[in-house]
Coordinates of C-alpha atoms in Angstrom, one line a residue:
M7 CA -86.6 -206.7 164.2
S8 CA -87.4 -207.0 168.2
Q9 CA -85.9 -210.4 170.0
N10 CA -89.3 -212.2 170.5
Q11 CA -90.2 -211.6 166.5
K12 CA -87.1 -214.3 165.8
Q13 CA -89.1 -217.2 167.3
L14 CA -88.7 -219.5 164.0
R15 CA -86.0 -222.4 165.0
W16 CA -84.6 -223.8 161.6
F17 CA -86.9 -227.5 161.3
T18 CA -90.0 -224.8 160.9
V19 CA -88.3 -221.9 158.8
G20 CA -87.3 -226.4 156.8
L21 CA -90.8 -227.5 157.0
I22 CA -92.0 -223.6 155.4
A23 CA -89.7 -223.6 152.2
F24 CA -90.2 -227.5 152.0
N25 CA -94.2 -227.3 151.6
M26 CA -92.3 -223.9 148.9
V27 CA -90.3 -225.8 147.1
W28 CA -92.0 -229.6 146.3
G29 CA -94.6 -231.5 144.9
L30 CA -95.6 -235.2 143.4
G31 CA -95.3 -233.6 139.3
N32 CA -91.8 -233.2 140.7
V33 CA -90.7 -237.0 140.7
V34 CA -93.7 -238.1 138.3
N35 CA -92.3 -235.2 135.5
N36 CA -88.7 -236.0 135.9
Y37 CA -89.3 -239.4 136.4
A38 CA -90.8 -239.2 133.2
Q39 CA -87.8 -238.2 131.0
Q40 CA -85.4 -239.9 133.2
G41 CA -86.8 -243.2 134.4
I42 CA -85.4 -245.1 137.9
S43 CA -81.7 -243.7 136.5
V44 CA -83.6 -240.5 138.0
V45 CA -82.9 -241.3 141.8
T46 CA -78.4 -240.4 140.5
S47 CA -79.3 -237.5 139.4
W48 CA -81.3 -235.8 142.0
I49 CA -78.6 -236.1 144.4
L50 CA -76.3 -234.5 142.1
I51 CA -77.9 -232.0 141.7
L52 CA -79.2 -231.2 145.6
A53 CA -75.1 -231.8 146.0
L54 CA -75.0 -229.5 143.6
Y55 CA -76.5 -227.7 142.4
F56 CA -79.6 -226.9 144.9
I57 CA -78.2 -226.3 148.9
P58 CA -75.9 -223.4 147.3
Y59 CA -78.9 -222.1 145.1
A60 CA -80.9 -221.8 148.9
L61 CA -77.9 -220.8 151.7
I62 CA -77.5 -217.9 148.6
V63 CA -81.0 -217.6 148.7
G64 CA -80.2 -217.3 153.0
Q65 CA -77.9 -214.3 153.1
L66 CA -79.5 -212.2 150.3
G67 CA -82.4 -212.3 152.1
S68 CA -80.7 -211.4 155.5
T69 CA -78.3 -208.5 153.6
F70 CA -81.6 -207.0 152.0
K71 CA -84.1 -207.5 154.7
D72 CA -86.1 -204.7 154.0
S73 CA -86.6 -205.0 150.8
K74 CA -89.8 -205.7 150.1
G75 CA -89.3 -206.5 146.2
G76 CA -87.1 -209.9 146.5
V77 CA -84.8 -210.9 143.7
S78 CA -85.4 -207.3 141.8
S79 CA -84.7 -205.2 144.8
W80 CA -81.7 -207.4 144.6
V81 CA -80.6 -206.4 141.9
E82 CA -81.4 -202.8 142.6
N83 CA -79.2 -202.3 145.6
T84 CA -76.7 -204.5 144.2
S85 CA -76.2 -202.8 140.4
T86 CA -78.8 -200.6 138.7
K87 CA -82.8 -199.8 138.7
R88 CA -82.1 -200.8 134.9
L89 CA -81.5 -204.5 136.0
A90 CA -83.3 -204.0 138.2
Y91 CA -86.1 -203.9 136.3
Y92 CA -85.5 -205.8 133.6
A93 CA -84.5 -208.7 137.0
A94 CA -88.7 -207.6 137.6
W95 CA -90.1 -208.0 134.0
T96 CA -88.2 -212.0 133.9
Y97 CA -90.2 -212.8 137.2
W98 CA -93.4 -211.7 135.5
V99 CA -93.4 -212.9 132.3
V100 CA -91.7 -216.5 133.1
H101 CA -95.5 -217.2 134.5
I102 CA -97.0 -216.4 130.4
P103 CA -96.6 -220.1 129.9
Y104 CA -97.0 -220.8 133.1
L105 CA -100.2 -219.7 133.5
A106 CA -100.7 -221.7 129.4
Q107 CA -100.4 -224.9 131.0
K108 CA -102.5 -224.1 133.9
P109 CA -106.3 -225.1 132.2
Q110 CA -105.1 -227.6 130.9
A111 CA -103.6 -229.5 134.2
I112 CA -107.3 -228.4 136.1
M113 CA -109.0 -230.5 132.6
I114 CA -107.3 -233.6 133.2
A115 CA -107.8 -233.0 137.5
L116 CA -111.7 -232.2 136.3
G117 CA -111.2 -235.5 134.7
W118 CA -110.0 -238.1 136.5
A119 CA -112.7 -237.5 139.5
V120 CA -115.7 -237.4 136.8
Q121 CA -114.5 -240.3 134.9
G122 CA -111.7 -241.9 137.0
N123 CA -110.1 -242.4 134.0
G124 CA -107.9 -240.2 131.8
D125 CA -109.6 -240.4 128.5
M126 CA -112.0 -237.2 127.7
L127 CA -109.0 -235.2 127.2
S128 CA -108.2 -238.0 124.7
N129 CA -111.5 -237.9 122.4
M130 CA -111.0 -234.4 122.1
S131 CA -109.2 -232.8 119.1
M132 CA -106.0 -230.6 119.5
T133 CA -108.4 -227.5 118.8
T134 CA -110.9 -228.3 120.8
I135 CA -108.5 -228.3 124.0
A136 CA -106.9 -225.5 123.3
L137 CA -110.1 -223.7 122.5
V138 CA -111.3 -224.6 126.1
S139 CA -107.6 -223.7 128.5
L140 CA -108.3 -220.8 126.3
V141 CA -112.0 -220.3 127.7
I142 CA -110.9 -221.2 131.0
F143 CA -108.5 -218.6 131.3
L144 CA -110.4 -215.8 130.2
L145 CA -112.7 -216.6 133.1
F146 CA -110.5 -216.5 135.6
L147 CA -108.8 -213.6 134.4
Y148 CA -111.4 -211.7 134.3
L149 CA -112.3 -213.7 137.7
S150 CA -109.3 -212.5 139.2
T151 CA -110.5 -208.4 138.1
K152 CA -112.7 -208.7 141.0
G153 CA -110.1 -210.1 142.8
L154 CA -110.3 -213.5 144.9
S155 CA -109.8 -213.7 148.4
T156 CA -111.8 -216.2 148.6
L157 CA -110.2 -218.6 146.4
K158 CA -106.8 -218.3 147.8
V159 CA -107.3 -219.4 151.0
I160 CA -109.4 -222.3 149.9
G161 CA -106.5 -222.5 147.4
G162 CA -103.9 -222.3 150.4
L163 CA -105.5 -225.6 151.9
A164 CA -105.6 -228.0 148.6
G165 CA -102.2 -227.0 148.6
T166 CA -101.3 -228.3 151.9
A167 CA -103.8 -231.4 151.0
M168 CA -101.0 -232.3 147.6
F169 CA -98.7 -232.0 149.6
V170 CA -99.7 -234.2 152.6
M171 CA -101.0 -236.4 149.9
S172 CA -97.3 -236.3 147.5
I173 CA -95.8 -238.2 151.4
L174 CA -98.7 -239.7 150.9
F175 CA -98.4 -241.4 147.4
I176 CA -94.4 -242.6 148.9
L177 CA -95.6 -243.9 152.4
L178 CA -98.3 -246.3 150.2
A179 CA -96.2 -247.3 147.4
V180 CA -92.9 -248.9 149.7
G181 CA -95.4 -250.1 152.0
A182 CA -97.1 -251.8 149.7
P183 CA -95.5 -255.5 148.9
A184 CA -95.7 -255.6 152.2
V185 CA -99.3 -254.8 152.1
S186 CA -99.8 -256.6 148.8
K187 CA -97.6 -259.9 148.7
G188 CA -98.3 -260.5 144.6
M189 CA -96.9 -257.1 143.8
E190 CA -94.2 -257.3 141.2
F191 CA -92.5 -254.5 140.5
A192 CA -92.7 -252.8 137.1
T193 CA -88.7 -251.7 137.0
P194 CA -86.3 -255.2 136.4
D195 CA -83.5 -255.3 138.6
M196 CA -84.2 -252.4 141.4
G197 CA -82.2 -254.0 143.5
N198 CA -79.3 -254.1 141.5
I199 CA -76.9 -250.4 141.8
K200 CA -76.2 -250.5 137.6
T201 CA -79.8 -249.9 137.6
Y202 CA -79.8 -245.9 139.0
I203 CA -76.6 -245.4 137.1
P204 CA -78.5 -242.6 133.9
K205 CA -76.1 -242.9 130.9
F206 CA -74.7 -239.6 130.7
D207 CA -74.9 -237.9 127.0
F208 CA -76.0 -235.9 124.8
S209 CA -80.6 -236.6 125.2
Y210 CA -79.3 -236.7 129.4
F211 CA -77.8 -234.0 129.1
T212 CA -81.7 -231.6 128.5
T213 CA -83.6 -233.1 130.7
I214 CA -81.7 -231.2 133.4
S215 CA -83.9 -228.6 132.6
M216 CA -86.2 -230.5 134.1
L217 CA -84.6 -230.5 137.3
V218 CA -83.8 -227.7 138.3
F219 CA -87.5 -226.4 137.9
A220 CA -88.4 -229.0 140.0
V221 CA -86.0 -227.9 143.6
G222 CA -86.5 -223.5 142.0
G223 CA -88.6 -221.8 144.0
A224 CA -85.7 -220.6 146.8
E225 CA -85.9 -216.9 146.6
K226 CA -89.6 -217.5 148.7
I227 CA -87.4 -218.4 151.5
S228 CA -86.2 -215.1 151.9
P229 CA -88.3 -213.2 154.0
Y230 CA -88.2 -215.9 156.5
V231 CA -84.6 -216.1 157.2
N232 CA -83.6 -212.5 159.5
Q233 CA -86.9 -214.6 161.3
T234 CA -85.0 -217.2 162.7
K235 CA -83.1 -216.9 166.0
N236 CA -79.7 -217.6 164.5
P237 CA -79.3 -216.4 161.5
A238 CA -75.9 -217.8 161.1
K239 CA -76.5 -221.2 163.0
E240 CA -80.0 -222.0 162.2
F241 CA -81.0 -220.7 158.4
P242 CA -77.9 -223.2 157.2
K243 CA -79.3 -226.2 159.1
G244 CA -83.2 -225.2 158.1
M245 CA -81.5 -225.8 154.3
F246 CA -79.6 -228.7 154.7
L247 CA -83.0 -230.1 156.5
L248 CA -84.3 -229.0 153.1
A249 CA -82.0 -230.2 151.3
G250 CA -82.8 -233.4 153.1
M251 CA -86.5 -234.0 153.2
V252 CA -86.9 -233.1 149.0
G253 CA -84.1 -235.7 148.6
V254 CA -85.9 -238.7 150.3
S255 CA -88.7 -237.6 148.9
A256 CA -87.2 -237.7 145.3
I257 CA -85.4 -240.6 146.0
L258 CA -88.2 -242.5 147.8
G259 CA -90.6 -240.9 144.7
S260 CA -89.1 -242.8 142.3
I261 CA -88.3 -245.9 143.3
A262 CA -91.9 -245.8 143.4
M263 CA -92.5 -244.7 140.6
G264 CA -89.8 -247.1 139.8
M265 CA -92.3 -250.4 141.5
L266 CA -95.6 -248.5 139.3
F267 CA -94.7 -248.6 135.9
A268 CA -91.3 -250.1 133.9
S269 CA -88.4 -247.3 133.6
N270 CA -87.6 -249.5 129.9
N271 CA -91.0 -248.6 128.8
I272 CA -92.1 -245.1 130.3
P273 CA -96.0 -244.7 129.0
A274 CA -96.4 -242.1 126.9
D275 CA -98.9 -239.6 129.2
L276 CA -96.9 -240.8 132.1
M277 CA -96.9 -237.0 132.0
R278 CA -100.3 -236.0 132.5
N279 CA -102.0 -239.2 133.6
G280 CA -98.8 -240.8 135.9
A281 CA -99.9 -239.3 139.0
Y282 CA -103.5 -240.3 138.9
T283 CA -102.8 -243.5 138.1
A284 CA -100.2 -244.0 140.0
F285 CA -103.1 -243.4 143.4
Q286 CA -105.4 -245.9 141.5
Q287 CA -103.1 -248.7 141.6
L288 CA -101.7 -248.0 145.0
G289 CA -106.4 -248.0 146.7
E290 CA -106.1 -252.0 144.5
Y291 CA -103.5 -252.3 146.7
Y292 CA -105.0 -251.1 149.8
G293 CA -107.9 -252.4 149.1
V294 CA -110.1 -248.7 148.9
G295 CA -111.3 -249.1 145.0
N296 CA -111.1 -245.0 142.9
F297 CA -110.9 -243.1 147.0
L298 CA -107.3 -241.5 146.8
M299 CA -107.3 -241.2 143.2
I300 CA -110.6 -239.4 143.9
V301 CA -109.1 -237.5 146.3
Y302 CA -105.8 -236.2 144.7
A303 CA -107.8 -235.9 141.3
L304 CA -110.6 -233.3 143.8
T305 CA -107.0 -231.5 145.4
N306 CA -105.3 -231.1 142.3
T307 CA -108.8 -229.5 140.8
V308 CA -108.9 -226.5 144.0
G309 CA -104.5 -227.1 143.8
Q310 CA -104.6 -225.3 140.1
I311 CA -107.2 -223.5 140.1
S312 CA -106.1 -221.3 142.9
A313 CA -102.2 -221.6 141.3
L314 CA -103.9 -220.0 137.8
A315 CA -105.9 -217.2 140.1
F316 CA -102.9 -216.7 142.4
S317 CA -100.3 -216.7 139.6
I318 CA -102.4 -214.3 137.4
D319 CA -102.3 -211.5 140.1
A320 CA -99.2 -212.2 142.3
P321 CA -96.4 -211.3 140.5
L322 CA -98.5 -208.8 138.0
Q323 CA -98.1 -206.7 141.4
I324 CA -95.0 -207.0 142.1
L325 CA -93.6 -206.6 138.5
L326 CA -96.4 -203.0 138.7
A327 CA -96.7 -202.1 141.8
D328 CA -93.4 -199.8 142.3
A329 CA -93.0 -199.7 138.5
D330 CA -90.5 -197.2 137.5
P331 CA -91.9 -194.5 135.4
M332 CA -88.5 -194.6 133.6
F333 CA -88.8 -197.7 132.2
V334 CA -92.8 -198.8 132.7
P335 CA -94.9 -196.9 130.1
N336 CA -97.7 -195.1 131.9
W337 CA -100.1 -196.8 130.4
L338 CA -99.3 -200.5 132.0
R339 CA -99.4 -198.9 135.2
K340 CA -103.0 -197.4 135.3
R341 CA -105.6 -198.4 138.0
S342 CA -109.4 -198.8 137.7
K343 CA -111.3 -197.2 140.8
K344 CA -111.3 -200.4 142.2
G345 CA -107.5 -200.0 141.6
T346 CA -107.2 -202.9 139.6
L347 CA -104.5 -202.8 136.7
V348 CA -106.9 -202.6 134.1
N349 CA -103.5 -202.5 131.6
G350 CA -101.5 -204.7 132.8
Y351 CA -104.0 -207.7 132.9
L352 CA -105.2 -206.6 129.3
F353 CA -101.4 -207.5 128.4
T354 CA -101.8 -211.1 130.7
G355 CA -104.2 -211.8 128.0
I356 CA -103.1 -210.9 125.7
L357 CA -99.8 -213.1 126.0
V358 CA -101.2 -216.5 128.0
S359 CA -103.8 -216.8 124.6
I360 CA -100.9 -217.1 121.4
I361 CA -99.2 -219.0 123.9
I362 CA -102.5 -221.3 124.1
L363 CA -103.3 -221.7 120.8
L364 CA -100.1 -222.6 119.9
P365 CA -100.6 -226.0 120.2
I366 CA -103.0 -226.0 117.0
L367 CA -99.8 -225.6 114.5
G368 CA -97.7 -228.2 115.7
I369 CA -99.0 -230.3 118.6
G370 CA -100.6 -233.8 117.3
N371 CA -102.2 -234.7 121.0
M372 CA -102.6 -234.4 124.1
D373 CA -99.4 -235.8 125.5
E374 CA -97.2 -234.5 123.9
L375 CA -98.7 -231.0 124.6
V376 CA -98.2 -231.9 128.0
K377 CA -94.8 -232.6 127.6
W378 CA -94.4 -229.9 125.2
M379 CA -95.9 -227.2 128.3
T380 CA -93.5 -228.8 130.5
N381 CA -90.7 -229.0 128.9
L382 CA -91.3 -224.8 127.9
N383 CA -91.6 -223.9 131.4
S384 CA -88.6 -226.1 132.5
V385 CA -86.5 -223.7 130.0
V386 CA -88.5 -220.5 130.3
M387 CA -88.8 -220.5 134.4
P388 CA -85.1 -221.2 135.6
M389 CA -84.7 -217.4 133.4
R390 CA -86.1 -215.8 136.9
Y391 CA -83.4 -217.8 139.2
L392 CA -80.5 -216.3 137.1
W393 CA -81.1 -213.2 138.4
V394 CA -80.7 -214.3 142.3
F395 CA -77.2 -215.2 140.9
F396 CA -76.5 -213.0 139.5
A397 CA -77.3 -210.5 142.8
Y398 CA -75.3 -212.4 144.8
M399 CA -72.5 -212.2 142.2
M400 CA -72.5 -208.4 142.8
L401 CA -73.1 -208.6 147.1
N402 CA -69.9 -210.5 146.8
K403 CA -68.2 -207.5 144.4
A404 CA -68.8 -204.9 146.9
W405 CA -68.6 -207.2 149.7
K406 CA -67.9 -203.8 152.1
N407 CA -70.1 -202.0 151.4
Y408 CA -73.2 -204.6 152.9
K409 CA -73.3 -206.3 155.9
S410 CA -75.7 -209.6 157.0
E411 CA -76.0 -211.6 160.0
Y412 CA -75.8 -215.0 157.6
K413 CA -73.0 -215.4 155.7
F414 CA -73.2 -218.9 152.7
M415 CA -69.3 -217.8 152.1
K416 CA -67.1 -216.0 154.8
N417 CA -65.1 -214.9 151.3
P418 CA -66.2 -213.3 148.7
K419 CA -63.9 -214.3 145.7
L420 CA -65.2 -218.4 146.4
G421 CA -68.3 -216.1 147.3
F422 CA -68.5 -214.9 143.8
I423 CA -67.6 -218.8 142.3
A424 CA -69.8 -219.7 143.8
G425 CA -72.7 -217.9 141.9
T426 CA -71.2 -218.2 138.5
W427 CA -71.2 -221.6 138.7
C428 CA -75.1 -221.0 139.6
F429 CA -75.2 -218.5 137.1
A430 CA -73.5 -221.1 134.3
F431 CA -74.9 -224.2 135.5
T432 CA -78.9 -222.9 135.6
A433 CA -78.0 -221.2 131.7
F434 CA -76.8 -224.8 130.7
A435 CA -79.6 -226.5 131.9
C436 CA -82.1 -223.6 130.3
I437 CA -80.4 -224.1 126.3
L438 CA -80.0 -227.7 126.2
G439 CA -83.7 -227.8 127.5
M440 CA -84.9 -226.3 124.3
V441 CA -84.0 -229.5 122.1
P442 CA -87.7 -231.7 121.9
K443 CA -88.1 -234.3 123.9
L444 CA -89.0 -236.8 121.0
D445 CA -87.7 -238.9 118.8
Y446 CA -87.2 -236.3 115.4
A447 CA -87.3 -239.2 112.6
V448 CA -91.1 -240.0 113.9
D449 CA -92.5 -237.1 113.8
P450 CA -90.0 -234.1 112.1
K451 CA -92.6 -231.7 111.4
A452 CA -93.6 -231.7 115.8
W453 CA -89.8 -231.8 116.6
W454 CA -89.1 -228.7 114.3
F455 CA -92.2 -227.1 115.7
Q456 CA -91.6 -227.9 119.9
L457 CA -87.2 -226.3 118.9
A458 CA -88.5 -222.9 117.7
T459 CA -91.2 -222.7 119.6
N460 CA -89.0 -223.3 122.6
I461 CA -86.1 -220.6 121.5
L462 CA -88.6 -218.1 120.0
T463 CA -90.1 -217.9 123.4
P464 CA -88.3 -217.3 125.8
I465 CA -86.1 -214.8 123.0
V466 CA -89.3 -212.7 122.7
L467 CA -90.1 -212.4 126.5
I468 CA -87.2 -211.1 126.6
L469 CA -87.7 -208.9 124.1
L470 CA -90.6 -207.5 124.9
G471 CA -88.9 -206.5 128.4
M472 CA -87.1 -204.7 126.6
I473 CA -88.9 -202.8 123.9
L474 CA -91.4 -201.6 127.2
P475 CA -88.4 -198.7 128.7
A476 CA -88.4 -197.8 124.7
I477 CA -92.5 -197.1 124.9
A478 CA -91.6 -194.9 128.8
R479 CA -88.9 -192.8 127.4
R480 CA -90.5 -191.7 124.0
D481 CA -94.1 -190.9 126.7
K482 CA -91.6 -188.6 129.3
D483 CA -90.0 -187.1 125.5
K484 CA -93.5 -186.0 125.1
G485 CA -94.4 -184.5 128.2
I486 CA -96.6 -186.7 128.9
V487 CA -96.3 -187.2 133.0
P488 CA -96.0 -190.3 134.9
D489 CA -99.4 -189.8 136.3
L490 CA -101.6 -192.9 137.6
K491 CA -105.0 -191.3 137.7
E492 CA -108.6 -193.7 137.8
V493 CA -108.7 -195.6 133.7

């Protein structure tokens, strides 16, 4: 890369990364699980996990600056093609529960935009919600096969607008007491430091996966490492700026949530309706009625639609664009005349449809559905981060074979320990995150349903990835030559 292309400064990299990683949902979901004590959790997760994670990504991105496949390329360079396939598979398959949740998020946002409250879905049966979600998903699955470049541009703008709204939320909430003199904080003792100390018991540790899920995704930053003027100095500065901005947003956002919602009596619908209710309350304090809530609801609707469309296509392209015929069967890689991965879309459609329809068997209401889906995502999505840390561990084992403009750890033994720590912490969070976040005594059937699905979903998704190479091998043994002719 020529010197004049390396123009990004550390503050630009920090801002780009912040826009990729952060959102208001991270504040709402974690407050819903931990209350105001989440403030301490944010400080711990940033120092012990997020900063090393971002700096590890920086070194991997700098070392393999010419690789286009991201995490799977890092794994292939540091280990084997088979493990690289599993890394690519994991990156794709963790998006299945994520895609299954998007139609519900679209319906919730639309309900608030149209009705001005969260009642629309409260009055629907679980079967109706699941079927409407399925119709929405299948519609966008079909539209994705036609190409959605316009929607992606609109989605990019909506993403930026969502980012602005999440910052605006903090500013408005922190300033609300000055504007509304009679405002009382919903959470008692917010001036007492003890209010912010979590109770480090078993149920606390089952909520860590949500924090890991919130700060994950730093590997998206890797293409920017070598575009900075001086990666060794500028990139870590940018990552510390990112951690600082995430920390300020998370802590002030959680305090703002504490001002609006009682930490000792968290509403059952907070994960579903919390962000909308918060903007509605702030609108009342500032005398603008429902204006802020409607802007947020409309922005979120477009943002969720775009995320759904983009997340159907992008991970599939990563998995199948340069798929190795040794591991991915020919039928899955086939394209139409327009280049659409027809069977890939069909495969995605089947898996997502199963997860969308699963709640009919054991979820009682919309609030439980949102909590279950969000927690399932917090268990499944971080599985892809494991490959980042695995690649970093392998990189440190073969230290002398690689050159990098930026190094997180100059000592390979310390680097290996840092990678092992992040790997173990992620795995620990995912496994404990499988424990349902509802009272067993209140609804044993729902508790067992959630535990079973939280354990079986990641296992089944990984097993599917193990079956494909066997099918590919059978094709090879039968003499079916890899052929990507149009279907």
